[in-house]
PDB file of C-alpha atoms in Angstrom:
ATOM      1  CA  MET A  15     101.921 109.361  98.427  1.00  0.00           C
ATOM      2  CA  ALA A  16      99.687 112.411  97.617  1.00  0.00           C
ATOM      3  CA  ALA A  17     100.367 113.523 101.720  1.00  0.00           C
ATOM      4  CA  PRO A  18     101.911 111.255 104.319  1.00  0.00           C
ATOM      5  CA  PHE A  19      99.634 109.548 106.875  1.00  0.00           C
ATOM      6  CA  THR A  20      99.832 110.537 110.544  1.00  0.00           C
ATOM      7  CA  LEU A  21      97.709 109.072 112.826  1.00  0.00           C
ATOM      8  CA  ARG A  22      95.422 111.311 114.650  1.00  0.00           C
ATOM      9  CA  LYS A  23      94.931 111.026 118.361  1.00  0.00           C
ATOM     10  CA  ILE A  24      91.117 110.770 118.847  1.00  0.00           C
ATOM     11  CA  GLY A  25      89.973 110.099 122.082  1.00  0.00           C
ATOM     12  CA  VAL A  26      87.369 107.411 123.425  1.00  0.00           C
ATOM     13  CA  GLN A  27      84.525 107.677 120.929  1.00  0.00           C
ATOM     14  CA  PRO A  28      81.066 106.905 122.043  1.00  0.00           C
ATOM     15  CA  ASN A  29      80.148 103.412 121.624  1.00  0.00           C
ATOM     16  CA  SER A  30      78.975 102.412 118.182  1.00  0.00           C
ATOM     17  CA  ALA A  31      75.137 102.236 118.225  1.00  0.00           C
ATOM     18  CA  ASN A  32      74.793  99.070 115.959  1.00  0.00           C
ATOM     19  CA  LEU A  33      76.971  96.170 114.151  1.00  0.00           C
ATOM     20  CA  THR A  34      77.033  98.349 111.032  1.00  0.00           C
ATOM     21  CA  GLU A  35      78.885 101.250 112.485  1.00  0.00           C
ATOM     22  CA  ALA A  36      81.010  98.611 114.279  1.00  0.00           C
ATOM     23  CA  ARG A  37      82.016  97.226 110.963  1.00  0.00           C
ATOM     24  CA  ARG A  38      82.587 100.652 109.573  1.00  0.00           C
ATOM     25  CA  ARG A  39      85.171 101.227 112.622  1.00  0.00           C
ATOM     26  CA  VAL A  40      87.004  98.235 111.939  1.00  0.00           C
ATOM     27  CA  PHE A  41      87.558  99.071 108.398  1.00  0.00           C
ATOM     28  CA  ASP A  42      88.615 102.467 109.561  1.00  0.00           C
ATOM     29  CA  PHE A  43      91.034 101.087 111.917  1.00  0.00           C
ATOM     30  CA  PHE A  44      92.519  98.536 109.128  1.00  0.00           C
ATOM     31  CA  ARG A  45      92.841 101.006 106.760  1.00  0.00           C
ATOM     32  CA  ALA A  46      94.983 103.668 109.261  1.00  0.00           C
ATOM     33  CA  ALA A  47      97.051 100.556 110.202  1.00  0.00           C
ATOM     34  CA  CYS A  48      97.795  99.839 106.699  1.00  0.00           C
ATOM     35  CA  ARG A  49      98.434 103.300 105.813  1.00  0.00           C
ATOM     36  CA  SER A  50     101.005 103.582 108.907  1.00  0.00           C
ATOM     37  CA  ILE A  51     103.066 100.621 107.711  1.00  0.00           C
ATOM     38  CA  PRO A  52     105.663 102.549 105.642  1.00  0.00           C
ATOM     39  CA  THR A  53     106.367 104.420 108.725  1.00  0.00           C
ATOM     40  CA  ILE A  54     106.496 101.317 110.930  1.00  0.00           C
ATOM     41  CA  MET A  55     108.873  99.581 108.506  1.00  0.00           C
ATOM     42  CA  ASP A  56     111.183 102.866 108.534  1.00  0.00           C
ATOM     43  CA  ILE A  57     111.074 103.388 112.196  1.00  0.00           C
ATOM     44  CA  TYR A  58     112.023  99.661 112.945  1.00  0.00           C
ATOM     45  CA  ASN A  59     114.118  99.073 109.958  1.00  0.00           C
ATOM     46  CA  LEU A  60     112.022  95.799 108.915  1.00  0.00           C
ATOM     47  CA  GLN A  61     112.716  96.535 104.828  1.00  0.00           C
ATOM     48  CA  ASP A  62     115.014  93.218 104.525  1.00  0.00           C
ATOM     49  CA  VAL A  63     112.511  91.388 106.890  1.00  0.00           C
ATOM     50  CA  VAL A  64     109.316  91.485 106.020  1.00  0.00           C
ATOM     51  CA  ALA A  65     107.141  92.965 102.792  1.00  0.00           C
ATOM     52  CA  PRO A  66     104.548  95.273 103.347  1.00  0.00           C
ATOM     53  CA  SER A  67     101.808  92.868 102.217  1.00  0.00           C
ATOM     54  CA  GLN A  68     103.047  90.249 104.942  1.00  0.00           C
ATOM     55  CA  LEU A  69     102.448  92.773 107.548  1.00  0.00           C
ATOM     56  CA  ARG A  70      99.037  93.513 105.963  1.00  0.00           C
ATOM     57  CA  PHE A  71      97.931  90.212 106.119  1.00  0.00           C
ATOM     58  CA  ALA A  72      99.016  89.914 110.075  1.00  0.00           C
ATOM     59  CA  ILE A  73      96.523  92.801 110.735  1.00  0.00           C
ATOM     60  CA  SER A  74      94.160  91.398 108.683  1.00  0.00           C
ATOM     61  CA  ALA A  75      94.462  88.096 110.523  1.00  0.00           C
ATOM     62  CA  GLN A  76      94.345  89.398 113.855  1.00  0.00           C
ATOM     63  CA  ILE A  77      90.842  91.040 112.854  1.00  0.00           C
ATOM     64  CA  ARG A  78      89.634  87.832 111.165  1.00  0.00           C
ATOM     65  CA  ASN A  79      90.462  86.211 114.730  1.00  0.00           C
ATOM     66  CA  ASN A  80      87.922  88.212 116.159  1.00  0.00           C
ATOM     67  CA  ALA A  81      85.340  88.174 113.013  1.00  0.00           C
ATOM     68  CA  HIS A  82      82.845  86.011 114.856  1.00  0.00           C
ATOM     69  CA  VAL A  83      82.219  88.731 117.544  1.00  0.00           C
ATOM     70  CA  THR A  84      78.636  90.246 116.979  1.00  0.00           C
ATOM     71  CA  ASP A  85      78.346  92.845 120.146  1.00  0.00           C
ATOM     72  CA  PRO A  86      79.295  96.242 119.249  1.00  0.00           C
ATOM     73  CA  LYS A  87      80.674  97.048 122.554  1.00  0.00           C
ATOM     74  CA  VAL A  88      82.989  93.979 122.479  1.00  0.00           C
ATOM     75  CA  ILE A  89      84.108  94.995 118.906  1.00  0.00           C
ATOM     76  CA  ASP A  90      84.554  98.791 120.377  1.00  0.00           C
ATOM     77  CA  LEU A  91      86.803  97.535 122.988  1.00  0.00           C
ATOM     78  CA  LEU A  92      88.842  95.199 120.564  1.00  0.00           C
ATOM     79  CA  LEU A  93      89.089  97.971 118.557  1.00  0.00           C
ATOM     80  CA  PHE A  94      90.300 100.623 121.270  1.00  0.00           C
ATOM     81  CA  LYS A  95      92.908  98.040 122.033  1.00  0.00           C
ATOM     82  CA  GLY A  96      93.910  97.615 118.533  1.00  0.00           C
ATOM     83  CA  MET A  97      94.277 101.236 118.540  1.00  0.00           C
ATOM     84  CA  GLU A  98      96.379 101.131 121.555  1.00  0.00           C
ATOM     85  CA  GLU A  99      98.613  98.667 120.151  1.00  0.00           C
ATOM     86  CA  LEU A 100      98.759 100.246 117.039  1.00  0.00           C
ATOM     87  CA  THR A 101      99.613 103.918 118.359  1.00  0.00           C
ATOM     88  CA  ASP A 102     102.769 102.370 120.769  1.00  0.00           C
ATOM     89  CA  ILE A 103     104.098 100.594 117.554  1.00  0.00           C
ATOM     90  CA  VAL A 104     104.021 104.138 115.585  1.00  0.00           C
ATOM     91  CA  ASP A 105     105.324 106.134 118.919  1.00  0.00           C
ATOM     92  CA  HIS A 106     108.524 103.746 118.801  1.00  0.00           C
ATOM     93  CA  ALA A 107     107.458 102.776 122.130  1.00  0.00           C
ATOM     94  CA  LYS A 108     107.960  99.168 121.214  1.00  0.00           C
ATOM     95  CA  GLN A 109     111.571  97.524 120.091  1.00  0.00           C
ATOM     96  CA  ARG A 110     112.089  95.818 116.624  1.00  0.00           C
ATOM     97  CA  HIS A 111     112.147  92.200 118.335  1.00  0.00           C
ATOM     98  CA  HIS A 112     108.932  93.008 119.559  1.00  0.00           C
ATOM     99  CA  ILE A 113     107.446  93.723 116.219  1.00  0.00           C
ATOM    100  CA  ILE A 114     109.216  90.887 114.559  1.00  0.00           C
ATOM    101  CA  GLY A 115     108.292  88.464 117.560  1.00  0.00           C
ATOM    102  CA  GLN A 116     104.755  89.332 117.463  1.00  0.00           C
ATOM    103  CA  TYR A 117     103.724  90.050 114.067  1.00  0.00           C
ATOM    104  CA  VAL A 118     106.472  88.152 111.464  1.00  0.00           C
ATOM    105  CA  VAL A 119     107.550  85.135 113.192  1.00  0.00           C
ATOM    106  CA  GLY A 120     106.482  82.994 116.015  1.00  0.00           C
ATOM    107  CA  GLU A 121     102.785  83.253 116.670  1.00  0.00           C
ATOM    108  CA  GLY A 122     102.607  85.747 113.785  1.00  0.00           C
ATOM    109  CA  LEU A 123     103.208  84.539 110.075  1.00  0.00           C
ATOM    110  CA  VAL A 124     106.014  82.278 109.824  1.00  0.00           C
ATOM    111  CA  GLN A 125     104.932  79.489 112.032  1.00  0.00           C
ATOM    112  CA  ASN A 126     108.265  78.271 114.144  1.00  0.00           C
ATOM    113  CA  THR A 127     106.295  74.940 114.945  1.00  0.00           C
ATOM    114  CA  GLY A 128     109.526  73.339 116.211  1.00  0.00           C
ATOM    115  CA  SER A 129     110.066  69.526 116.463  1.00  0.00           C
ATOM    116  CA  LYS A 130     109.355  69.747 120.181  1.00  0.00           C
ATOM    117  CA  ASP A 131     105.756  68.907 119.899  1.00  0.00           C
ATOM    118  CA  GLN A 132     105.755  66.553 117.116  1.00  0.00           C
ATOM    119  CA  GLY A 133     105.129  62.848 118.293  1.00  0.00           C
ATOM    120  CA  LYS A 134     103.595  63.888 121.644  1.00  0.00           C
ATOM    121  CA  SER A 135     100.378  63.015 122.564  1.00  0.00           C
ATOM    122  CA  ASP A 136      97.023  65.166 122.000  1.00  0.00           C
ATOM    123  CA  PHE A 137      96.543  64.767 125.862  1.00  0.00           C
ATOM    124  CA  LEU A 138      99.932  66.731 126.603  1.00  0.00           C
ATOM    125  CA  LYS A 139      99.214  69.461 123.464  1.00  0.00           C
ATOM    126  CA  ASN A 140      95.646  69.950 125.271  1.00  0.00           C
ATOM    127  CA  PHE A 141      97.475  70.125 128.841  1.00  0.00           C
ATOM    128  CA  TYR A 142      99.919  72.563 127.596  1.00  0.00           C
ATOM    129  CA  THR A 143      97.296  74.896 126.043  1.00  0.00           C
ATOM    130  CA  SER A 144      94.705  74.981 129.013  1.00  0.00           C
ATOM    131  CA  ASN A 145      93.143  73.227 131.914  1.00  0.00           C
ATOM    132  CA  TYR A 146      89.981  72.241 130.743  1.00  0.00           C
ATOM    133  CA  PHE A 147      89.459  69.741 127.791  1.00  0.00           C
TER     134      PHE A 147
ATOM    135  CA  MET B   5      53.126 117.241  56.584  1.00  0.00           C
ATOM    136  CA  ALA B   6      51.476 118.693  53.605  1.00  0.00           C
ATOM    137  CA  SER B   7      52.836 115.754  51.694  1.00  0.00           C
ATOM    138  CA  LEU B   8      51.706 113.298  53.897  1.00  0.00           C
ATOM    139  CA  SER B   9      48.442 114.827  53.800  1.00  0.00           C
ATOM    140  CA  ALA B  10      48.259 114.740  50.231  1.00  0.00           C
ATOM    141  CA  THR B  11      49.515 111.516  49.930  1.00  0.00           C
ATOM    142  CA  SER B  12      46.749 110.062  52.131  1.00  0.00           C
ATOM    143  CA  LEU B  13      44.364 112.067  50.248  1.00  0.00           C
ATOM    144  CA  SER B  14      45.588 110.598  47.036  1.00  0.00           C
ATOM    145  CA  PHE B  15      45.196 107.241  48.230  1.00  0.00           C
ATOM    146  CA  LYS B  16      42.014 107.816  49.796  1.00  0.00           C
ATOM    147  CA  ALA B  17      40.027 106.076  46.588  1.00  0.00           C
ATOM    148  CA  PRO B  18      41.474 102.542  47.145  1.00  0.00           C
ATOM    149  CA  SER B  19      41.640 101.162  50.552  1.00  0.00           C
ATOM    150  CA  THR B  20      42.297 103.460  53.245  1.00  0.00           C
ATOM    151  CA  GLN B  21      42.563 101.334  56.095  1.00  0.00           C
ATOM    152  CA  SER B  22      45.650  99.431  54.446  1.00  0.00           C
ATOM    153  CA  THR B  23      47.310 102.712  53.843  1.00  0.00           C
ATOM    154  CA  ARG B  24      46.511 103.724  57.463  1.00  0.00           C
ATOM    155  CA  ILE B  25      47.994 100.515  58.661  1.00  0.00           C
ATOM    156  CA  SER B  26      50.754 100.555  56.536  1.00  0.00           C
ATOM    157  CA  GLN B  27      51.818 104.026  57.579  1.00  0.00           C
ATOM    158  CA  VAL B  28      51.172 102.769  61.015  1.00  0.00           C
ATOM    159  CA  LEU B  29      53.534 100.013  60.463  1.00  0.00           C
ATOM    160  CA  ARG B  30      56.149 102.019  59.075  1.00  0.00           C
ATOM    161  CA  LYS B  31      55.816 104.696  61.891  1.00  0.00           C
ATOM    162  CA  ALA B  32      56.400 101.765  64.082  1.00  0.00           C
ATOM    163  CA  SER B  33      59.176 100.559  62.189  1.00  0.00           C
ATOM    164  CA  THR B  34      60.698 103.758  62.413  1.00  0.00           C
ATOM    165  CA  PHE B  35      60.110 103.906  65.849  1.00  0.00           C
ATOM    166  CA  GLN B  36      61.959 100.772  66.423  1.00  0.00           C
ATOM    167  CA  SER B  37      64.697 101.840  64.433  1.00  0.00           C
ATOM    168  CA  ILE B  38      65.010 104.916  66.423  1.00  0.00           C
ATOM    169  CA  SER B  39      64.777 103.125  69.637  1.00  0.00           C
ATOM    170  CA  PHE B  40      67.464 100.699  68.607  1.00  0.00           C
ATOM    171  CA  GLY B  41      69.992 103.073  67.410  1.00  0.00           C
ATOM    172  CA  ARG B  42      69.511 104.659  70.861  1.00  0.00           C
ATOM    173  CA  PHE B  43      69.944 101.544  72.481  1.00  0.00           C
ATOM    174  CA  GLN B  44      73.059 101.015  70.413  1.00  0.00           C
ATOM    175  CA  SER B  45      74.320 104.322  70.926  1.00  0.00           C
ATOM    176  CA  SER B  46      73.985 104.232  75.028  1.00  0.00           C
ATOM    177  CA  LYS B  47      75.554 101.088  75.180  1.00  0.00           C
ATOM    178  CA  SER B  48      78.320 101.990  73.036  1.00  0.00           C
ATOM    179  CA  LEU B  49      78.737 105.124  75.174  1.00  0.00           C
ATOM    180  CA  ARG B  50      78.768 102.799  78.021  1.00  0.00           C
ATOM    181  CA  LEU B  51      81.316 100.500  76.597  1.00  0.00           C
ATOM    182  CA  GLN B  52      83.499 103.793  76.282  1.00  0.00           C
ATOM    183  CA  ILE B  53      83.569 104.858  79.603  1.00  0.00           C
ATOM    184  CA  SER B  54      84.237 101.426  81.038  1.00  0.00           C
ATOM    185  CA  CYS B  55      87.010 100.929  78.813  1.00  0.00           C
ATOM    186  CA  ALA B  56      89.083 104.120  79.748  1.00  0.00           C
ATOM    187  CA  ALA B  57      91.316 101.944  82.058  1.00  0.00           C
ATOM    188  CA  LYS B  58      94.397 100.601  80.110  1.00  0.00           C
ATOM    189  CA  PRO B  59      94.739  96.870  79.749  1.00  0.00           C
ATOM    190  CA  GLU B  60      98.118  96.871  81.984  1.00  0.00           C
ATOM    191  CA  THR B  61      96.367  98.402  84.994  1.00  0.00           C
ATOM    192  CA  VAL B  62      93.614  95.956  84.870  1.00  0.00           C
ATOM    193  CA  GLN B  63      96.646  93.461  84.855  1.00  0.00           C
ATOM    194  CA  LYS B  64      97.924  94.674  87.353  1.00  0.00           C
ATOM    195  CA  VAL B  65      95.200  94.811  89.695  1.00  0.00           C
ATOM    196  CA  SER B  66      94.178  91.166  88.495  1.00  0.00           C
ATOM    197  CA  ASP B  67      97.438  90.032  90.089  1.00  0.00           C
ATOM    198  CA  ILE B  68      97.267  91.804  93.105  1.00  0.00           C
ATOM    199  CA  VAL B  69      93.915  90.322  93.633  1.00  0.00           C
ATOM    200  CA  LYS B  70      95.079  86.982  92.889  1.00  0.00           C
ATOM    201  CA  GLU B  71      97.955  87.483  95.336  1.00  0.00           C
ATOM    202  CA  GLN B  72      95.491  88.440  98.075  1.00  0.00           C
ATOM    203  CA  LEU B  73      93.348  85.809  97.669  1.00  0.00           C
ATOM    204  CA  ALA B  74      95.405  83.281  97.108  1.00  0.00           C
ATOM    205  CA  LEU B  75      94.085  81.958  93.733  1.00  0.00           C
ATOM    206  CA  SER B  76      96.199  79.894  91.443  1.00  0.00           C
ATOM    207  CA  ALA B  77      97.877  81.365  88.876  1.00  0.00           C
ATOM    208  CA  ASP B  78      95.650  79.993  85.951  1.00  0.00           C
ATOM    209  CA  THR B  79      92.615  81.002  87.338  1.00  0.00           C
ATOM    210  CA  ALA B  80      91.008  83.319  84.728  1.00  0.00           C
ATOM    211  CA  LEU B  81      90.229  86.787  86.044  1.00  0.00           C
ATOM    212  CA  THR B  82      88.204  88.903  83.698  1.00  0.00           C
ATOM    213  CA  ALA B  83      87.712  92.451  84.042  1.00  0.00           C
ATOM    214  CA  GLU B  84      83.954  91.939  85.230  1.00  0.00           C
ATOM    215  CA  SER B  85      84.504  89.336  87.893  1.00  0.00           C
ATOM    216  CA  LYS B  86      83.383  90.491  91.190  1.00  0.00           C
ATOM    217  CA  PHE B  87      85.476  90.139  94.464  1.00  0.00           C
ATOM    218  CA  SER B  88      82.979  88.481  96.083  1.00  0.00           C
ATOM    219  CA  ALA B  89      82.438  86.023  93.549  1.00  0.00           C
ATOM    220  CA  LEU B  90      86.310  85.090  93.897  1.00  0.00           C
ATOM    221  CA  GLY B  91      85.897  84.178  97.383  1.00  0.00           C
ATOM    222  CA  ALA B  92      86.511  87.619  99.385  1.00  0.00           C
ATOM    223  CA  ASP B  93      84.643  89.045 102.087  1.00  0.00           C
ATOM    224  CA  SER B  94      84.558  92.571 102.822  1.00  0.00           C
ATOM    225  CA  LEU B  95      87.929  92.650 104.920  1.00  0.00           C
ATOM    226  CA  ASP B  96      89.588  91.064 102.060  1.00  0.00           C
ATOM    227  CA  THR B  97      88.063  93.987  99.565  1.00  0.00           C
ATOM    228  CA  VAL B  98      89.429  96.752 101.969  1.00  0.00           C
ATOM    229  CA  GLU B  99      92.792  94.934 102.136  1.00  0.00           C
ATOM    230  CA  ILE B 100      92.942  94.582  98.308  1.00  0.00           C
ATOM    231  CA  VAL B 101      92.096  98.388  97.934  1.00  0.00           C
ATOM    232  CA  MET B 102      95.051  99.019 100.372  1.00  0.00           C
ATOM    233  CA  ALA B 103      97.476  97.096  98.365  1.00  0.00           C
ATOM    234  CA  LEU B 104      96.396  99.018  95.325  1.00  0.00           C
ATOM    235  CA  GLU B 105      96.997 102.078  97.249  1.00  0.00           C
ATOM    236  CA  GLU B 106     100.348 100.968  97.943  1.00  0.00           C
ATOM    237  CA  LYS B 107     101.245  99.754  94.567  1.00  0.00           C
ATOM    238  CA  PHE B 108     100.037 102.760  92.731  1.00  0.00           C
ATOM    239  CA  ASN B 109     100.944 105.143  95.002  1.00  0.00           C
ATOM    240  CA  ILE B 110      97.541 106.772  95.493  1.00  0.00           C
ATOM    241  CA  SER B 111      94.819 107.371  98.173  1.00  0.00           C
ATOM    242  CA  VAL B 112      91.775 106.113  98.316  1.00  0.00           C
ATOM    243  CA  GLU B 113      88.744 107.735  99.973  1.00  0.00           C
ATOM    244  CA  GLU B 114      86.565 105.590 102.313  1.00  0.00           C
ATOM    245  CA  ALA B 115      83.536 106.631 100.095  1.00  0.00           C
ATOM    246  CA  ASP B 116      85.088 105.581  96.552  1.00  0.00           C
ATOM    247  CA  ALA B 117      85.958 102.218  98.316  1.00  0.00           C
ATOM    248  CA  GLN B 118      82.477 101.400  99.035  1.00  0.00           C
ATOM    249  CA  ASN B 119      81.866 101.287  95.525  1.00  0.00           C
ATOM    250  CA  ILE B 120      84.244  98.934  94.349  1.00  0.00           C
ATOM    251  CA  THR B 121      83.053  95.602  93.714  1.00  0.00           C
ATOM    252  CA  THR B 122      84.798  94.271  90.147  1.00  0.00           C
ATOM    253  CA  ILE B 123      88.097  94.467  89.007  1.00  0.00           C
ATOM    254  CA  GLN B 124      87.243  96.930  86.359  1.00  0.00           C
ATOM    255  CA  GLU B 125      85.807  99.206  88.721  1.00  0.00           C
ATOM    256  CA  ALA B 126      89.150  99.085  90.634  1.00  0.00           C
ATOM    257  CA  ALA B 127      91.240  99.985  87.704  1.00  0.00           C
ATOM    258  CA  ASP B 128      88.938 102.768  86.471  1.00  0.00           C
ATOM    259  CA  LEU B 129      89.333 104.380  90.185  1.00  0.00           C
ATOM    260  CA  ILE B 130      93.026 104.009  89.814  1.00  0.00           C
ATOM    261  CA  GLU B 131      93.199 105.395  86.262  1.00  0.00           C
ATOM    262  CA  ASP B 132      90.999 108.322  87.658  1.00  0.00           C
ATOM    263  CA  LEU B 133      93.537 109.048  90.414  1.00  0.00           C
ATOM    264  CA  VAL B 134      96.574 108.573  89.086  1.00  0.00           C
ATOM    265  CA  GLN B 135      95.601 111.277  86.412  1.00  0.00           C
ATOM    266  CA  LYS B 136      94.511 113.565  89.118  1.00  0.00           C
ATOM    267  CA  LYS B 137      97.623 113.409  91.231  1.00  0.00           C
ATOM    268  CA  PRO B 138      99.780 115.294  89.083  1.00  0.00           C
ATOM    269  CA  ALA B 139      97.623 117.879  88.394  1.00  0.00           C
ATOM    270  CA  ALA B 140      97.262 118.571  92.069  1.00  0.00           C
TER     271      ALA B 140
END
């Protein structure tokens, strides 16, 4: 690395004026997160568990999940929460099983769709997810 | 110039118009050849700059792009193929740039990253940064 990347603690920024600026902030956040990946892998000893490219994919999947949002204020809030999460992870405020559970296995990359849901009806599947279907 | 006028004077008696036409044609042909030559040299200059990236760098970039966009191993990737043509949206492009940053151990500025649209540009930028890095 030219210089090790450190996450600067910027306070709450003013709302982004339009979608273009919100987009730019999304990419800045994504870059900051990707550049923090070596630190994260070092802190939580994830070297044997996951590759940096997989973590990058997990981060981009989370961002893509909300790709349909068009309101800049909503995007700002999502970025704020994302930044909060990233800061918590880099500050070692979380533990290894949190990272593995949230970003690697389970609802993360490797889908742990066990056998308990197979063969059940769609009604039950919808019932488990929400009240309204 | 004196010689030209001398020739024009000497050929004045026969058809002057034809000589003038031939002179104009000659001038036009030379003008064409000059412009063609210039076009050639500028094209070759451009080729020189774009060929600055080593083929193995381009190959590594292509591998990363294929892995990122989940393309099959036998899709032909030329140096000029654009990321958007391969099915990458803007987030994919940023992710590719980050993957290249990790692979080549460089740091790409945001301004540089905006201009990357093809594999060749990415390879050139990487070569640039790799060369600048040991000097720093």
